[in-house]
Amino acid sequence: MEGKLSPTVADAVDYKGFPADRAKTGGWVPAALILGIEICERLSTMGIAVNLVTYLGGTMHLSSSASANVVTDFMGTSFLLCLLGGFLADTFLGRFKTIVIFASIQTLGTCALALSTKLPQLKPPPCHSSEHCKEANGLQMGILYLALYLIAIGTGGLKSSVSGFGTDQFDEKNEEEKTQMAYFFNRFFFFISLGTLMACTVLVAILVLLYGTKRYRYKKSQGSPIVQILQVIVGAIKKRRMNLPYDSGLLYENTPEGSRIHHTNQFRCLDKAAIVAEGDFEKNSSNAHNPWKLCTLTRVEEVKMMIRLLPVWATTILFWTTYAQIITFSVEQAATMHRTVAGFQIPAGCLTVFFVLAILLTCAFYDCLIIPLWKKWKGTPGFTDLQRIALGLALSTLGMAAAAVFEVKRLSVAKHHPVSTSEPLPISVFILIPQFFLVGSGEAFIYTGQLDFFITRSPKGMKTMSTGLFLTTLSLGFFMSSLLVSIVKKVTGHNGGSGWLANNINNGRLDLFYGLLTVLCSINFLVYLVCAAWCKKEKDQSSAKIEMEKC
């Protein structure tokens, strides 16, 4: 019968290196174990990030802007190192070993951080007057930075591989498993958000991950994608003066039929890397070609696929700049406000529970209601990746607008009710909930949309690298936040004034800073719509060409 499934998965092996048995490996059980390691990584990283800004200000006695920049630099470095993790996974280690090694490094960093916050010698002396507080010295900050950046290294290596390793457990050639993989993207983000609310450790998660060793499917490394991209670029440059043949069928191709990628007319200058010329083949062999002179057409198309990701990549960076404000300045806002409920004072960092709650509710609402309704109406399981990203950007823009409005209210109360720095303002902290909810719901859409976009629209051999590329949007968003804070502080704080971002935010104009972000997000959203329309057009044209070739 046509379409009968093979008992083994063609492009995957088991832990012994034999072809992966479809019945004994892969599927939801090992995928769930992989989700466990990401849940605990999320708990560790985000638990540190949301409390770090208050720790740096209250215990290490840094200014509000300096504290915010330390947090955003830490988060930015964590996600930037995803590129390193992706390179190591694709080229040398494979995804499973990369996850285990870097999760262990993160555990080491977490232990070092716990030690640095516990020992009194690694903290400046406490004080009760902000006017005479002694800042942490170089050694104390050095130990703190060492712990934070060990965690950053671990996070970078782990996050670049865990989503790709999860999707490896599903066979894209099997329609049932392909559908399960689509649900995996949604549940992946739901469960990593749940990790922020769970009390578990990364060490336990490593043991759980190792427990599933025999059940995983492993994909063989196909060499460094960075080297492959460079080979196409170098080959195209060397042959830049040559003319392309009229028929793309004359370009070099020796990739197996089932793995070939159909030729596209975009970025045709790269096609020159597949022109056969004298000296492209080794002297003693008619089949072995020099990859720095001649590339297959499929390899050229893989590079084109990566280039097509870049416009969406660039326009999603600003979302993570707005996200950075939720875990820095919004927490500082909360620290100045009335937070007591039934005699219990809520820690300022705990306000991010509403942020996480928004993510969980959005994911559950989308999974249980939107997907079934959309499937009945449109015949597709939910919104497309580009639509989800658009929703995320729109919600984050509204979140920054709401933050600006409520900060005006908070500053009005601060102006009419001056209090000491240790006393809360007579205004409820719960007026900040809308900004946490809007940005949190935005993250639920944009994270799953980006993950889907970068994994499904990248070549098979470059999926870990494309995941790393996606995670660099988080990195650059955090770094952009640090840069923006530094610029705003310098421009608005001239002539000895406190500026928009004063050390005491009651004396600043944080509302104007949020307003600036709202304007930037609005412009970015319009640019994204143009880029998304271009991506959709290219995808539709490519699909139409494939259908014509089938006919």
PDB file of C-alpha atoms in Angstrom, residues 180-461:
ATOM      1  CA  GLN A 180       2.125  16.809  16.911  1.00  0.00           C
ATOM      2  CA  MET A 181       5.191  18.963  16.227  1.00  0.00           C
ATOM      3  CA  ALA A 182       2.925  21.980  15.530  1.00  0.00           C
ATOM      4  CA  TYR A 183       1.313  21.495  18.950  1.00  0.00           C
ATOM      5  CA  PHE A 184       4.775  21.087  20.481  1.00  0.00           C
ATOM      6  CA  PHE A 185       5.628  24.703  19.579  1.00  0.00           C
ATOM      7  CA  ASN A 186       2.612  26.010  21.517  1.00  0.00           C
ATOM      8  CA  ARG A 187       3.050  23.719  24.513  1.00  0.00           C
ATOM      9  CA  PHE A 188       6.799  24.340  24.576  1.00  0.00           C
ATOM     10  CA  PHE A 189       6.271  27.991  25.461  1.00  0.00           C
ATOM     11  CA  PHE A 190       3.359  27.217  27.809  1.00  0.00           C
ATOM     12  CA  PHE A 191       5.525  24.884  29.875  1.00  0.00           C
ATOM     13  CA  ILE A 192       8.626  27.079  29.963  1.00  0.00           C
ATOM     14  CA  SER A 193       6.413  29.890  31.265  1.00  0.00           C
ATOM     15  CA  LEU A 194       5.025  27.507  33.868  1.00  0.00           C
ATOM     16  CA  GLY A 195       8.638  26.931  34.938  1.00  0.00           C
ATOM     17  CA  THR A 196       8.742  30.449  36.367  1.00  0.00           C
ATOM     18  CA  LEU A 197       6.103  29.401  38.894  1.00  0.00           C
ATOM     19  CA  MET A 198       7.526  25.973  39.805  1.00  0.00           C
ATOM     20  CA  ALA A 199      10.027  25.215  42.559  1.00  0.00           C
ATOM     21  CA  CYS A 200      12.463  22.810  40.924  1.00  0.00           C
ATOM     22  CA  THR A 201      16.167  22.850  40.128  1.00  0.00           C
ATOM     23  CA  VAL A 202      18.234  22.616  36.980  1.00  0.00           C
ATOM     24  CA  LEU A 203      20.153  19.695  38.498  1.00  0.00           C
ATOM     25  CA  VAL A 204      16.958  17.638  38.826  1.00  0.00           C
ATOM     26  CA  ALA A 205      16.074  18.518  35.237  1.00  0.00           C
ATOM     27  CA  ILE A 206      19.459  17.238  33.984  1.00  0.00           C
ATOM     28  CA  LEU A 207      18.802  13.887  35.670  1.00  0.00           C
ATOM     29  CA  VAL A 208      15.321  13.750  34.114  1.00  0.00           C
ATOM     30  CA  LEU A 209      16.804  14.538  30.690  1.00  0.00           C
ATOM     31  CA  LEU A 210      19.419  11.777  31.027  1.00  0.00           C
ATOM     32  CA  TYR A 211      16.687   9.322  32.056  1.00  0.00           C
ATOM     33  CA  GLY A 212      15.260   9.500  28.540  1.00  0.00           C
ATOM     34  CA  THR A 213      18.556   8.771  26.712  1.00  0.00           C
ATOM     35  CA  LYS A 214      17.284   5.489  25.225  1.00  0.00           C
ATOM     36  CA  ARG A 215      14.038   7.032  24.001  1.00  0.00           C
ATOM     37  CA  TYR A 216      15.436  10.003  22.070  1.00  0.00           C
ATOM     38  CA  ARG A 217      15.963  10.299  18.356  1.00  0.00           C
ATOM     39  CA  TYR A 218      19.289  11.863  17.402  1.00  0.00           C
ATOM     40  CA  LYS A 219      20.032  13.703  14.156  1.00  0.00           C
ATOM     41  CA  LYS A 220      23.532  13.445  12.750  1.00  0.00           C
ATOM     42  CA  SER A 221      25.533  16.678  12.483  1.00  0.00           C
ATOM     43  CA  GLN A 222      25.891  17.904   8.897  1.00  0.00           C
ATOM     44  CA  GLY A 223      28.891  20.156   9.423  1.00  0.00           C
ATOM     45  CA  SER A 224      29.156  23.781  10.400  1.00  0.00           C
ATOM     46  CA  PRO A 225      26.365  25.881   8.817  1.00  0.00           C
ATOM     47  CA  ILE A 226      28.565  28.973   9.141  1.00  0.00           C
ATOM     48  CA  VAL A 227      31.242  27.308   6.971  1.00  0.00           C
ATOM     49  CA  GLN A 228      28.569  26.224   4.463  1.00  0.00           C
ATOM     50  CA  ILE A 229      27.228  29.781   4.208  1.00  0.00           C
ATOM     51  CA  LEU A 230      30.748  31.163   3.736  1.00  0.00           C
ATOM     52  CA  GLN A 231      31.442  28.593   1.004  1.00  0.00           C
ATOM     53  CA  VAL A 232      28.446  29.796  -1.018  1.00  0.00           C
ATOM     54  CA  ILE A 233      29.394  33.463  -0.553  1.00  0.00           C
ATOM     55  CA  VAL A 234      33.058  32.843  -1.475  1.00  0.00           C
ATOM     56  CA  GLY A 235      32.053  30.719  -4.491  1.00  0.00           C
ATOM     57  CA  ALA A 236      29.657  33.419  -5.727  1.00  0.00           C
ATOM     58  CA  ILE A 237      32.287  36.144  -5.316  1.00  0.00           C
ATOM     59  CA  LYS A 238      34.911  34.125  -7.231  1.00  0.00           C
ATOM     60  CA  LYS A 239      32.490  33.647 -10.143  1.00  0.00           C
ATOM     61  CA  ARG A 240      30.884  37.080 -10.022  1.00  0.00           C
ATOM     62  CA  ARG A 241      31.992  37.902 -13.589  1.00  0.00           C
ATOM     63  CA  MET A 242      30.497  34.709 -15.055  1.00  0.00           C
ATOM     64  CA  ASN A 243      27.059  34.689 -16.682  1.00  0.00           C
ATOM     65  CA  LEU A 244      24.292  32.529 -15.284  1.00  0.00           C
ATOM     66  CA  PRO A 245      22.846  29.877 -17.618  1.00  0.00           C
ATOM     67  CA  TYR A 246      19.309  30.517 -18.866  1.00  0.00           C
ATOM     68  CA  ASP A 247      18.144  27.142 -17.509  1.00  0.00           C
ATOM     69  CA  SER A 248      18.684  26.606 -13.770  1.00  0.00           C
ATOM     70  CA  GLY A 249      18.863  22.878 -14.512  1.00  0.00           C
ATOM     71  CA  LEU A 250      22.389  23.478 -15.831  1.00  0.00           C
ATOM     72  CA  LEU A 251      23.601  24.549 -12.374  1.00  0.00           C
ATOM     73  CA  TYR A 252      25.538  21.964 -10.368  1.00  0.00           C
ATOM     74  CA  GLU A 253      23.448  19.578  -8.260  1.00  0.00           C
ATOM     75  CA  ASN A 254      24.367  16.195  -6.785  1.00  0.00           C
ATOM     76  CA  THR A 255      22.105  16.235  -3.707  1.00  0.00           C
ATOM     77  CA  PRO A 256      19.870  13.129  -3.375  1.00  0.00           C
ATOM     78  CA  GLU A 257      16.496  13.701  -5.048  1.00  0.00           C
ATOM     79  CA  GLY A 258      14.464  13.584  -1.818  1.00  0.00           C
ATOM     80  CA  SER A 259      16.632  16.240  -0.121  1.00  0.00           C
ATOM     81  CA  ARG A 260      16.786  18.772  -2.937  1.00  0.00           C
ATOM     82  CA  ILE A 261      15.393  22.290  -2.563  1.00  0.00           C
ATOM     83  CA  HIS A 262      13.616  23.829  -5.553  1.00  0.00           C
ATOM     84  CA  HIS A 263      15.382  26.709  -7.257  1.00  0.00           C
ATOM     85  CA  THR A 264      14.128  30.249  -6.616  1.00  0.00           C
ATOM     86  CA  ASN A 265      14.850  33.401  -8.633  1.00  0.00           C
ATOM     87  CA  GLN A 266      15.584  35.565  -5.601  1.00  0.00           C
ATOM     88  CA  PHE A 267      19.195  36.559  -4.771  1.00  0.00           C
ATOM     89  CA  ARG A 268      20.331  35.149  -8.123  1.00  0.00           C
ATOM     90  CA  CYS A 269      23.843  36.470  -7.606  1.00  0.00           C
ATOM     91  CA  LEU A 270      24.366  33.555  -5.199  1.00  0.00           C
ATOM     92  CA  ASP A 271      23.444  31.072  -7.958  1.00  0.00           C
ATOM     93  CA  LYS A 272      26.862  31.745  -9.494  1.00  0.00           C
ATOM     94  CA  ALA A 273      28.387  29.561  -6.754  1.00  0.00           C
ATOM     95  CA  ALA A 274      26.721  26.584  -8.540  1.00  0.00           C
ATOM     96  CA  ILE A 275      28.152  27.341 -12.007  1.00  0.00           C
ATOM     97  CA  VAL A 276      30.486  24.543 -13.099  1.00  0.00           C
ATOM     98  CA  ALA A 277      33.864  25.926 -14.206  1.00  0.00           C
ATOM     99  CA  GLU A 278      37.286  24.552 -14.969  1.00  0.00           C
ATOM    100  CA  GLY A 279      39.237  23.601 -11.865  1.00  0.00           C
ATOM    101  CA  ASP A 280      36.156  23.078  -9.665  1.00  0.00           C
ATOM    102  CA  PHE A 281      36.745  19.316  -9.355  1.00  0.00           C
ATOM    103  CA  GLU A 282      39.669  17.559  -7.728  1.00  0.00           C
ATOM    104  CA  LYS A 283      42.277  16.394 -10.231  1.00  0.00           C
ATOM    105  CA  ASN A 284      42.109  12.720  -9.276  1.00  0.00           C
ATOM    106  CA  SER A 285      38.311  12.505  -9.083  1.00  0.00           C
ATOM    107  CA  SER A 286      35.450  13.363 -11.412  1.00  0.00           C
ATOM    108  CA  ASN A 287      32.896  13.568  -8.573  1.00  0.00           C
ATOM    109  CA  ALA A 288      34.715  15.265  -5.677  1.00  0.00           C
ATOM    110  CA  HIS A 289      34.383  19.031  -6.032  1.00  0.00           C
ATOM    111  CA  ASN A 290      36.075  21.817  -4.082  1.00  0.00           C
ATOM    112  CA  PRO A 291      33.255  23.270  -1.916  1.00  0.00           C
ATOM    113  CA  TRP A 292      35.013  26.680  -1.790  1.00  0.00           C
ATOM    114  CA  LYS A 293      34.797  26.900  -5.588  1.00  0.00           C
ATOM    115  CA  LEU A 294      31.624  24.980  -6.457  1.00  0.00           C
ATOM    116  CA  CYS A 295      28.470  24.510  -4.359  1.00  0.00           C
ATOM    117  CA  THR A 296      25.371  22.488  -5.090  1.00  0.00           C
ATOM    118  CA  LEU A 297      22.191  24.341  -6.023  1.00  0.00           C
ATOM    119  CA  THR A 298      20.544  22.987  -2.857  1.00  0.00           C
ATOM    120  CA  ARG A 299      23.331  24.466  -0.729  1.00  0.00           C
ATOM    121  CA  VAL A 300      22.803  27.836  -2.445  1.00  0.00           C
ATOM    122  CA  GLU A 301      19.058  27.654  -1.775  1.00  0.00           C
ATOM    123  CA  GLU A 302      19.749  26.875   1.899  1.00  0.00           C
ATOM    124  CA  VAL A 303      21.711  30.125   2.185  1.00  0.00           C
ATOM    125  CA  LYS A 304      18.864  31.977   0.458  1.00  0.00           C
ATOM    126  CA  MET A 305      16.454  30.525   3.032  1.00  0.00           C
ATOM    127  CA  MET A 306      18.594  31.922   5.863  1.00  0.00           C
ATOM    128  CA  ILE A 307      18.764  35.359   4.189  1.00  0.00           C
ATOM    129  CA  ARG A 308      14.949  35.452   3.913  1.00  0.00           C
ATOM    130  CA  LEU A 309      14.729  35.179   7.706  1.00  0.00           C
ATOM    131  CA  LEU A 310      16.624  38.429   8.264  1.00  0.00           C
ATOM    132  CA  PRO A 311      13.880  41.081   7.689  1.00  0.00           C
ATOM    133  CA  VAL A 312      11.577  39.459  10.268  1.00  0.00           C
ATOM    134  CA  TRP A 313      14.583  38.888  12.529  1.00  0.00           C
ATOM    135  CA  ALA A 314      15.441  42.601  12.471  1.00  0.00           C
ATOM    136  CA  THR A 315      11.891  43.829  13.127  1.00  0.00           C
ATOM    137  CA  THR A 316      11.313  41.610  16.177  1.00  0.00           C
ATOM    138  CA  ILE A 317      14.312  42.911  18.139  1.00  0.00           C
ATOM    139  CA  LEU A 318      12.447  45.911  19.566  1.00  0.00           C
ATOM    140  CA  PHE A 319       9.835  43.705  21.244  1.00  0.00           C
ATOM    141  CA  TRP A 320      12.506  42.378  23.594  1.00  0.00           C
ATOM    142  CA  THR A 321      13.545  45.945  24.398  1.00  0.00           C
ATOM    143  CA  THR A 322      10.026  46.540  25.715  1.00  0.00           C
ATOM    144  CA  TYR A 323      10.162  43.196  27.516  1.00  0.00           C
ATOM    145  CA  ALA A 324      13.337  44.379  29.280  1.00  0.00           C
ATOM    146  CA  GLN A 325      11.403  47.281  30.804  1.00  0.00           C
ATOM    147  CA  ILE A 326       8.958  44.862  32.452  1.00  0.00           C
ATOM    148  CA  ILE A 327      11.728  43.092  34.363  1.00  0.00           C
ATOM    149  CA  THR A 328      13.633  46.275  35.228  1.00  0.00           C
ATOM    150  CA  PHE A 329      11.850  49.640  35.452  1.00  0.00           C
ATOM    151  CA  SER A 330       8.392  48.135  36.022  1.00  0.00           C
ATOM    152  CA  VAL A 331       9.806  46.235  39.014  1.00  0.00           C
ATOM    153  CA  GLU A 332      11.351  49.496  40.267  1.00  0.00           C
ATOM    154  CA  GLN A 333       7.965  51.185  39.877  1.00  0.00           C
ATOM    155  CA  ALA A 334       6.379  48.413  41.955  1.00  0.00           C
ATOM    156  CA  ALA A 335       9.016  48.876  44.674  1.00  0.00           C
ATOM    157  CA  THR A 336       7.818  52.474  45.256  1.00  0.00           C
ATOM    158  CA  MET A 337       4.102  51.616  45.513  1.00  0.00           C
ATOM    159  CA  HIS A 338       1.705  50.218  48.124  1.00  0.00           C
ATOM    160  CA  ARG A 339       2.047  46.413  47.943  1.00  0.00           C
ATOM    161  CA  THR A 340       0.476  45.223  51.199  1.00  0.00           C
ATOM    162  CA  VAL A 341      -2.434  42.756  51.028  1.00  0.00           C
ATOM    163  CA  ALA A 342      -4.010  41.418  54.260  1.00  0.00           C
ATOM    164  CA  GLY A 343      -0.954  42.471  56.234  1.00  0.00           C
ATOM    165  CA  PHE A 344       1.524  40.787  53.843  1.00  0.00           C
ATOM    166  CA  GLN A 345       3.850  42.919  51.716  1.00  0.00           C
ATOM    167  CA  ILE A 346       4.267  41.510  48.219  1.00  0.00           C
ATOM    168  CA  PRO A 347       7.926  41.621  47.024  1.00  0.00           C
ATOM    169  CA  ALA A 348       8.285  43.936  44.027  1.00  0.00           C
ATOM    170  CA  GLY A 349       9.806  41.189  41.877  1.00  0.00           C
ATOM    171  CA  CYS A 350       6.756  38.993  42.445  1.00  0.00           C
ATOM    172  CA  LEU A 351       4.624  41.342  40.340  1.00  0.00           C
ATOM    173  CA  THR A 352       6.021  39.470  37.325  1.00  0.00           C
ATOM    174  CA  VAL A 353       3.681  36.633  38.327  1.00  0.00           C
ATOM    175  CA  PHE A 354       0.988  38.603  36.446  1.00  0.00           C
ATOM    176  CA  PHE A 355       3.293  38.686  33.444  1.00  0.00           C
ATOM    177  CA  VAL A 356       3.700  34.894  33.573  1.00  0.00           C
ATOM    178  CA  LEU A 357      -0.009  34.428  34.269  1.00  0.00           C
ATOM    179  CA  ALA A 358      -0.803  36.408  31.110  1.00  0.00           C
ATOM    180  CA  ILE A 359       1.456  34.083  29.118  1.00  0.00           C
ATOM    181  CA  LEU A 360      -0.164  30.948  30.553  1.00  0.00           C
ATOM    182  CA  LEU A 361      -3.719  32.221  30.032  1.00  0.00           C
ATOM    183  CA  THR A 362      -2.934  33.366  26.477  1.00  0.00           C
ATOM    184  CA  CYS A 363      -1.344  30.029  25.559  1.00  0.00           C
ATOM    185  CA  ALA A 364      -4.252  28.081  27.104  1.00  0.00           C
ATOM    186  CA  PHE A 365      -6.856  30.306  25.388  1.00  0.00           C
ATOM    187  CA  TYR A 366      -5.084  29.983  22.045  1.00  0.00           C
ATOM    188  CA  ASP A 367      -4.582  26.209  22.366  1.00  0.00           C
ATOM    189  CA  CYS A 368      -8.090  25.357  23.596  1.00  0.00           C
ATOM    190  CA  LEU A 369     -10.255  27.896  21.758  1.00  0.00           C
ATOM    191  CA  ILE A 370      -8.512  29.693  18.889  1.00  0.00           C
ATOM    192  CA  ILE A 371      -6.879  26.633  17.281  1.00  0.00           C
ATOM    193  CA  PRO A 372     -10.098  24.534  17.071  1.00  0.00           C
ATOM    194  CA  LEU A 373     -12.175  27.488  15.816  1.00  0.00           C
ATOM    195  CA  TRP A 374      -9.550  28.525  13.273  1.00  0.00           C
ATOM    196  CA  LYS A 375      -9.246  24.948  12.043  1.00  0.00           C
ATOM    197  CA  LYS A 376     -13.014  24.803  11.390  1.00  0.00           C
ATOM    198  CA  TRP A 377     -13.087  28.213   9.719  1.00  0.00           C
ATOM    199  CA  LYS A 378      -9.793  28.353   7.786  1.00  0.00           C
ATOM    200  CA  GLY A 379      -8.734  24.691   7.775  1.00  0.00           C
ATOM    201  CA  THR A 380      -5.399  25.511   9.437  1.00  0.00           C
ATOM    202  CA  PRO A 381      -4.369  24.886  13.083  1.00  0.00           C
ATOM    203  CA  GLY A 382      -4.396  28.466  14.357  1.00  0.00           C
ATOM    204  CA  PHE A 383      -2.695  31.664  13.229  1.00  0.00           C
ATOM    205  CA  THR A 384       0.334  31.561  10.951  1.00  0.00           C
ATOM    206  CA  ASP A 385       3.767  32.294  12.378  1.00  0.00           C
ATOM    207  CA  LEU A 386       3.765  35.792  10.846  1.00  0.00           C
ATOM    208  CA  GLN A 387       0.307  36.575  12.255  1.00  0.00           C
ATOM    209  CA  ARG A 388       1.368  35.541  15.763  1.00  0.00           C
ATOM    210  CA  ILE A 389       4.459  37.737  15.556  1.00  0.00           C
ATOM    211  CA  ALA A 390       2.286  40.678  14.418  1.00  0.00           C
ATOM    212  CA  LEU A 391      -0.054  40.157  17.394  1.00  0.00           C
ATOM    213  CA  GLY A 392       2.925  40.091  19.750  1.00  0.00           C
ATOM    214  CA  LEU A 393       4.307  43.367  18.400  1.00  0.00           C
ATOM    215  CA  ALA A 394       0.889  45.060  18.554  1.00  0.00           C
ATOM    216  CA  LEU A 395       0.256  43.966  22.157  1.00  0.00           C
ATOM    217  CA  SER A 396       3.717  45.098  23.305  1.00  0.00           C
ATOM    218  CA  THR A 397       3.085  48.531  21.751  1.00  0.00           C
ATOM    219  CA  LEU A 398      -0.187  48.789  23.677  1.00  0.00           C
ATOM    220  CA  GLY A 399       1.652  47.612  26.797  1.00  0.00           C
ATOM    221  CA  MET A 400       4.173  50.455  26.574  1.00  0.00           C
ATOM    222  CA  ALA A 401       1.359  52.961  25.975  1.00  0.00           C
ATOM    223  CA  ALA A 402      -0.441  51.670  29.077  1.00  0.00           C
ATOM    224  CA  ALA A 403       2.820  51.844  31.065  1.00  0.00           C
ATOM    225  CA  ALA A 404       3.249  55.524  30.077  1.00  0.00           C
ATOM    226  CA  VAL A 405      -0.329  56.376  31.117  1.00  0.00           C
ATOM    227  CA  PHE A 406      -0.098  54.665  34.518  1.00  0.00           C
ATOM    228  CA  GLU A 407       3.343  56.169  35.186  1.00  0.00           C
ATOM    229  CA  VAL A 408       1.794  59.640  34.750  1.00  0.00           C
ATOM    230  CA  LYS A 409      -0.662  58.675  37.492  1.00  0.00           C
ATOM    231  CA  ARG A 410       2.093  57.313  39.746  1.00  0.00           C
ATOM    232  CA  LEU A 411       4.240  60.435  39.317  1.00  0.00           C
ATOM    233  CA  SER A 412       1.223  62.631  40.090  1.00  0.00           C
ATOM    234  CA  VAL A 413       0.778  60.825  43.407  1.00  0.00           C
ATOM    235  CA  ALA A 414       4.528  61.087  44.123  1.00  0.00           C
ATOM    236  CA  LYS A 415       4.407  64.849  43.484  1.00  0.00           C
ATOM    237  CA  HIS A 416       1.470  65.491  45.802  1.00  0.00           C
ATOM    238  CA  HIS A 417       2.486  63.000  48.506  1.00  0.00           C
ATOM    239  CA  PRO A 418       6.259  63.300  48.994  1.00  0.00           C
ATOM    240  CA  VAL A 419       7.508  60.432  51.152  1.00  0.00           C
ATOM    241  CA  SER A 420      10.909  59.104  52.222  1.00  0.00           C
ATOM    242  CA  THR A 421      12.599  56.561  49.966  1.00  0.00           C
ATOM    243  CA  SER A 422      11.759  53.735  52.368  1.00  0.00           C
ATOM    244  CA  GLU A 423       8.004  54.463  52.453  1.00  0.00           C
ATOM    245  CA  PRO A 424       5.617  53.336  49.679  1.00  0.00           C
ATOM    246  CA  LEU A 425       3.476  55.836  47.783  1.00  0.00           C
ATOM    247  CA  PRO A 426      -0.257  55.807  48.625  1.00  0.00           C
ATOM    248  CA  ILE A 427      -1.190  54.159  45.309  1.00  0.00           C
ATOM    249  CA  SER A 428      -1.877  50.472  44.688  1.00  0.00           C
ATOM    250  CA  VAL A 429       0.731  48.483  42.816  1.00  0.00           C
ATOM    251  CA  PHE A 430      -2.049  46.663  40.988  1.00  0.00           C
ATOM    252  CA  ILE A 431      -2.506  49.551  38.521  1.00  0.00           C
ATOM    253  CA  LEU A 432       0.638  48.144  36.844  1.00  0.00           C
ATOM    254  CA  ILE A 433      -1.128  44.872  36.016  1.00  0.00           C
ATOM    255  CA  PRO A 434      -2.301  45.993  32.497  1.00  0.00           C
ATOM    256  CA  GLN A 435       1.273  46.597  31.276  1.00  0.00           C
ATOM    257  CA  PHE A 436       2.388  43.211  32.634  1.00  0.00           C
ATOM    258  CA  PHE A 437      -0.610  41.493  31.024  1.00  0.00           C
ATOM    259  CA  LEU A 438      -0.292  43.169  27.621  1.00  0.00           C
ATOM    260  CA  VAL A 439       3.445  42.522  27.220  1.00  0.00           C
ATOM    261  CA  GLY A 440       3.035  39.001  28.677  1.00  0.00           C
ATOM    262  CA  SER A 441       0.302  38.144  26.148  1.00  0.00           C
ATOM    263  CA  GLY A 442       2.481  39.669  23.453  1.00  0.00           C
ATOM    264  CA  GLU A 443       5.361  37.407  24.428  1.00  0.00           C
ATOM    265  CA  ALA A 444       3.104  34.335  24.255  1.00  0.00           C
ATOM    266  CA  PHE A 445       2.329  35.119  20.614  1.00  0.00           C
ATOM    267  CA  ILE A 446       5.691  36.422  19.458  1.00  0.00           C
ATOM    268  CA  TYR A 447       7.826  33.706  21.081  1.00  0.00           C
ATOM    269  CA  THR A 448       5.834  30.818  19.586  1.00  0.00           C
ATOM    270  CA  GLY A 449       5.569  32.674  16.274  1.00  0.00           C
ATOM    271  CA  GLN A 450       9.306  33.324  16.083  1.00  0.00           C
ATOM    272  CA  LEU A 451      10.151  29.766  17.135  1.00  0.00           C
ATOM    273  CA  ASP A 452       7.855  28.350  14.452  1.00  0.00           C
ATOM    274  CA  PHE A 453       9.107  30.829  11.829  1.00  0.00           C
ATOM    275  CA  PHE A 454      12.824  30.253  12.385  1.00  0.00           C
ATOM    276  CA  ILE A 455      12.650  26.463  12.696  1.00  0.00           C
ATOM    277  CA  THR A 456      10.185  25.625   9.914  1.00  0.00           C
ATOM    278  CA  ARG A 457      11.600  28.101   7.358  1.00  0.00           C
ATOM    279  CA  SER A 458      15.259  27.134   7.777  1.00  0.00           C
ATOM    280  CA  PRO A 459      17.194  24.262   6.143  1.00  0.00           C
ATOM    281  CA  LYS A 460      17.321  20.955   8.041  1.00  0.00           C
ATOM    282  CA  GLY A 461      21.068  21.161   8.661  1.00  0.00           C
TER     283      GLY A 461
END
